[in-house]
């Protein structure tokens, strides 16, 4: 049931992204980091973050339970719900381990990934469950430059473990 829900959610998201990309709205040409009213797609511009020696990171929890993410000694993402996406948060442009933690047990890391963040860059941190049941944590660099006029950008991220490649 949860797998079907995840596949339907991914399909609906891709459909909505394509419909939005094909509309006559010029929002994508104005700003590469703004989104709807939920605030989850907005972020300070790269120049602001770079001056503060900060990187901008958001977290996508593709697992079936609430998760926390620690970066070094801080926990910037706490209690992120299943299949939820956070807003971008500023983190120091340094190398630390990202640690995926169960919201119920914050002592044992379910997955780790050492990442050096670059000032002014945007990242999406993906948590998901592999086919064998192990938790995985992968950072992806976000390319937020708008496409040329009349073009659209679409990024599909498949976090459904049993689904074949898209």
PDB file of C-alpha atoms in Angstrom, residues 59-157:
ATOM      1  CA  UNK A  59      16.226  17.432   2.889  1.00  0.00           C
ATOM      2  CA  UNK A  60      13.925  14.964   1.106  1.00  0.00           C
ATOM      3  CA  UNK A  61      12.786  12.141   3.382  1.00  0.00           C
ATOM      4  CA  UNK A  62      11.863   9.319   1.009  1.00  0.00           C
ATOM      5  CA  UNK A  63      11.601   6.784   3.850  1.00  0.00           C
ATOM      6  CA  UNK A  64       8.491   5.503   5.592  1.00  0.00           C
ATOM      7  CA  UNK A  65       9.207   7.068   9.018  1.00  0.00           C
ATOM      8  CA  UNK A  66      10.155  10.444  10.514  1.00  0.00           C
ATOM      9  CA  UNK A  67      13.874  11.135  10.289  1.00  0.00           C
ATOM     10  CA  UNK A  68      16.457  13.613  11.618  1.00  0.00           C
ATOM     11  CA  UNK A  69      19.648  14.666   9.857  1.00  0.00           C
ATOM     12  CA  UNK A  70      22.762  15.811  11.703  1.00  0.00           C
ATOM     13  CA  UNK A  71      25.616  17.715  10.062  1.00  0.00           C
ATOM     14  CA  UNK A  72      28.649  17.662  12.313  1.00  0.00           C
ATOM     15  CA  UNK A  73      27.479  18.769  15.778  1.00  0.00           C
ATOM     16  CA  UNK A  74      24.180  20.345  14.657  1.00  0.00           C
ATOM     17  CA  UNK A  75      20.834  18.806  13.690  1.00  0.00           C
ATOM     18  CA  UNK A  76      19.432  21.141  11.035  1.00  0.00           C
ATOM     19  CA  UNK A  77      16.595  18.773  10.098  1.00  0.00           C
ATOM     20  CA  UNK A  78      14.585  17.402  13.015  1.00  0.00           C
ATOM     21  CA  UNK A  79      11.442  15.275  12.830  1.00  0.00           C
ATOM     22  CA  UNK A  80      11.020  15.468   9.054  1.00  0.00           C
ATOM     23  CA  UNK A  81       7.958  13.441   8.135  1.00  0.00           C
ATOM     24  CA  UNK A  82       7.826  10.506   5.794  1.00  0.00           C
ATOM     25  CA  UNK A  83       7.953  11.597   2.123  1.00  0.00           C
ATOM     26  CA  UNK A  84       8.355  15.271   3.072  1.00  0.00           C
ATOM     27  CA  UNK A  85      10.647  17.962   1.654  1.00  0.00           C
ATOM     28  CA  UNK A  86      12.090  20.739   3.819  1.00  0.00           C
ATOM     29  CA  UNK A  87      12.891  24.317   2.938  1.00  0.00           C
ATOM     30  CA  UNK A  88      16.522  25.195   2.204  1.00  0.00           C
ATOM     31  CA  UNK A  89      18.610  25.855   5.327  1.00  0.00           C
ATOM     32  CA  UNK A  90      21.978  27.540   5.555  1.00  0.00           C
ATOM     33  CA  UNK A  91      24.798  25.283   6.729  1.00  0.00           C
ATOM     34  CA  UNK A  92      28.501  26.068   7.106  1.00  0.00           C
ATOM     35  CA  UNK A  93      30.539  25.547   3.946  1.00  0.00           C
ATOM     36  CA  UNK A  94      32.674  22.852   5.577  1.00  0.00           C
ATOM     37  CA  UNK A  95      33.243  19.092   5.378  1.00  0.00           C
ATOM     38  CA  UNK A  96      31.284  17.060   7.934  1.00  0.00           C
ATOM     39  CA  UNK A  97      29.385  13.805   8.064  1.00  0.00           C
ATOM     40  CA  UNK A  98      25.688  13.953   7.325  1.00  0.00           C
ATOM     41  CA  UNK A  99      24.018  11.394   9.605  1.00  0.00           C
ATOM     42  CA  UNK A 100      20.536  10.014   9.040  1.00  0.00           C
ATOM     43  CA  UNK A 101      18.906   9.330  12.406  1.00  0.00           C
ATOM     44  CA  UNK A 102      15.657   7.748  13.447  1.00  0.00           C
ATOM     45  CA  UNK A 103      13.418  10.348  15.081  1.00  0.00           C
ATOM     46  CA  UNK A 104      12.866   7.837  17.907  1.00  0.00           C
ATOM     47  CA  UNK A 105      16.564   6.857  18.385  1.00  0.00           C
ATOM     48  CA  UNK A 106      18.949   9.758  17.835  1.00  0.00           C
ATOM     49  CA  UNK A 107      22.071   7.866  18.959  1.00  0.00           C
ATOM     50  CA  UNK A 108      22.688   5.358  16.144  1.00  0.00           C
ATOM     51  CA  UNK A 109      23.163   6.611  12.593  1.00  0.00           C
ATOM     52  CA  UNK A 110      21.094   4.681  10.040  1.00  0.00           C
ATOM     53  CA  UNK A 111      23.292   6.031   7.228  1.00  0.00           C
ATOM     54  CA  UNK A 112      26.171   8.492   6.872  1.00  0.00           C
ATOM     55  CA  UNK A 113      27.688  10.467   4.032  1.00  0.00           C
ATOM     56  CA  UNK A 114      30.732  12.736   4.299  1.00  0.00           C
ATOM     57  CA  UNK A 115      30.212  15.833   2.217  1.00  0.00           C
ATOM     58  CA  UNK A 116      32.187  19.019   1.690  1.00  0.00           C
ATOM     59  CA  UNK A 117      29.762  21.862   1.093  1.00  0.00           C
ATOM     60  CA  UNK A 118      30.724  24.811  -1.110  1.00  0.00           C
ATOM     61  CA  UNK A 119      29.712  28.348  -0.145  1.00  0.00           C
ATOM     62  CA  UNK A 120      26.836  29.654  -2.255  1.00  0.00           C
ATOM     63  CA  UNK A 121      25.868  26.234  -3.670  1.00  0.00           C
ATOM     64  CA  UNK A 122      22.452  24.572  -3.269  1.00  0.00           C
ATOM     65  CA  UNK A 123      22.143  20.891  -2.332  1.00  0.00           C
ATOM     66  CA  UNK A 124      19.309  18.397  -1.901  1.00  0.00           C
ATOM     67  CA  UNK A 125      19.947  15.611   0.591  1.00  0.00           C
ATOM     68  CA  UNK A 126      18.010  12.428  -0.273  1.00  0.00           C
ATOM     69  CA  UNK A 127      17.126   9.725   2.263  1.00  0.00           C
ATOM     70  CA  UNK A 128      15.611   6.497   0.986  1.00  0.00           C
ATOM     71  CA  UNK A 129      15.393   2.776   1.649  1.00  0.00           C
ATOM     72  CA  UNK A 130      17.184   0.413  -0.729  1.00  0.00           C
ATOM     73  CA  UNK A 131      15.666  -2.869  -1.960  1.00  0.00           C
ATOM     74  CA  UNK A 132      17.541  -4.785   0.748  1.00  0.00           C
ATOM     75  CA  UNK A 133      16.019  -2.583   3.491  1.00  0.00           C
ATOM     76  CA  UNK A 134      19.126  -0.509   4.257  1.00  0.00           C
ATOM     77  CA  UNK A 135      18.749   3.251   4.631  1.00  0.00           C
ATOM     78  CA  UNK A 136      20.764   5.429   2.253  1.00  0.00           C
ATOM     79  CA  UNK A 137      21.680   9.123   2.357  1.00  0.00           C
ATOM     80  CA  UNK A 138      22.838  10.852  -0.846  1.00  0.00           C
ATOM     81  CA  UNK A 139      23.518  14.547  -1.521  1.00  0.00           C
ATOM     82  CA  UNK A 140      22.751  15.980  -4.958  1.00  0.00           C
ATOM     83  CA  UNK A 141      23.992  19.366  -6.175  1.00  0.00           C
ATOM     84  CA  UNK A 142      21.111  21.532  -7.396  1.00  0.00           C
ATOM     85  CA  UNK A 143      21.598  23.412 -10.678  1.00  0.00           C
ATOM     86  CA  UNK A 144      19.181  26.307 -10.227  1.00  0.00           C
ATOM     87  CA  UNK A 145      19.993  28.406 -13.252  1.00  0.00           C
ATOM     88  CA  UNK A 146      16.811  29.005 -15.244  1.00  0.00           C
ATOM     89  CA  UNK A 147      16.509  27.371 -18.663  1.00  0.00           C
ATOM     90  CA  UNK A 148      16.646  29.471 -21.785  1.00  0.00           C
ATOM     91  CA  UNK A 149      13.413  31.093 -22.971  1.00  0.00           C
ATOM     92  CA  UNK A 150      10.839  28.599 -24.183  1.00  0.00           C
ATOM     93  CA  UNK A 151      12.612  25.670 -22.541  1.00  0.00           C
ATOM     94  CA  UNK A 152      11.910  23.762 -19.321  1.00  0.00           C
ATOM     95  CA  UNK A 153      14.040  21.815 -16.882  1.00  0.00           C
ATOM     96  CA  UNK A 154      12.740  18.650 -15.263  1.00  0.00           C
ATOM     97  CA  UNK A 155      14.603  16.518 -12.740  1.00  0.00           C
ATOM     98  CA  UNK A 156      13.162  13.147 -11.805  1.00  0.00           C
ATOM     99  CA  UNK A 157      14.481  11.408  -8.714  1.00  0.00           C
TER     100      UNK A 157
END
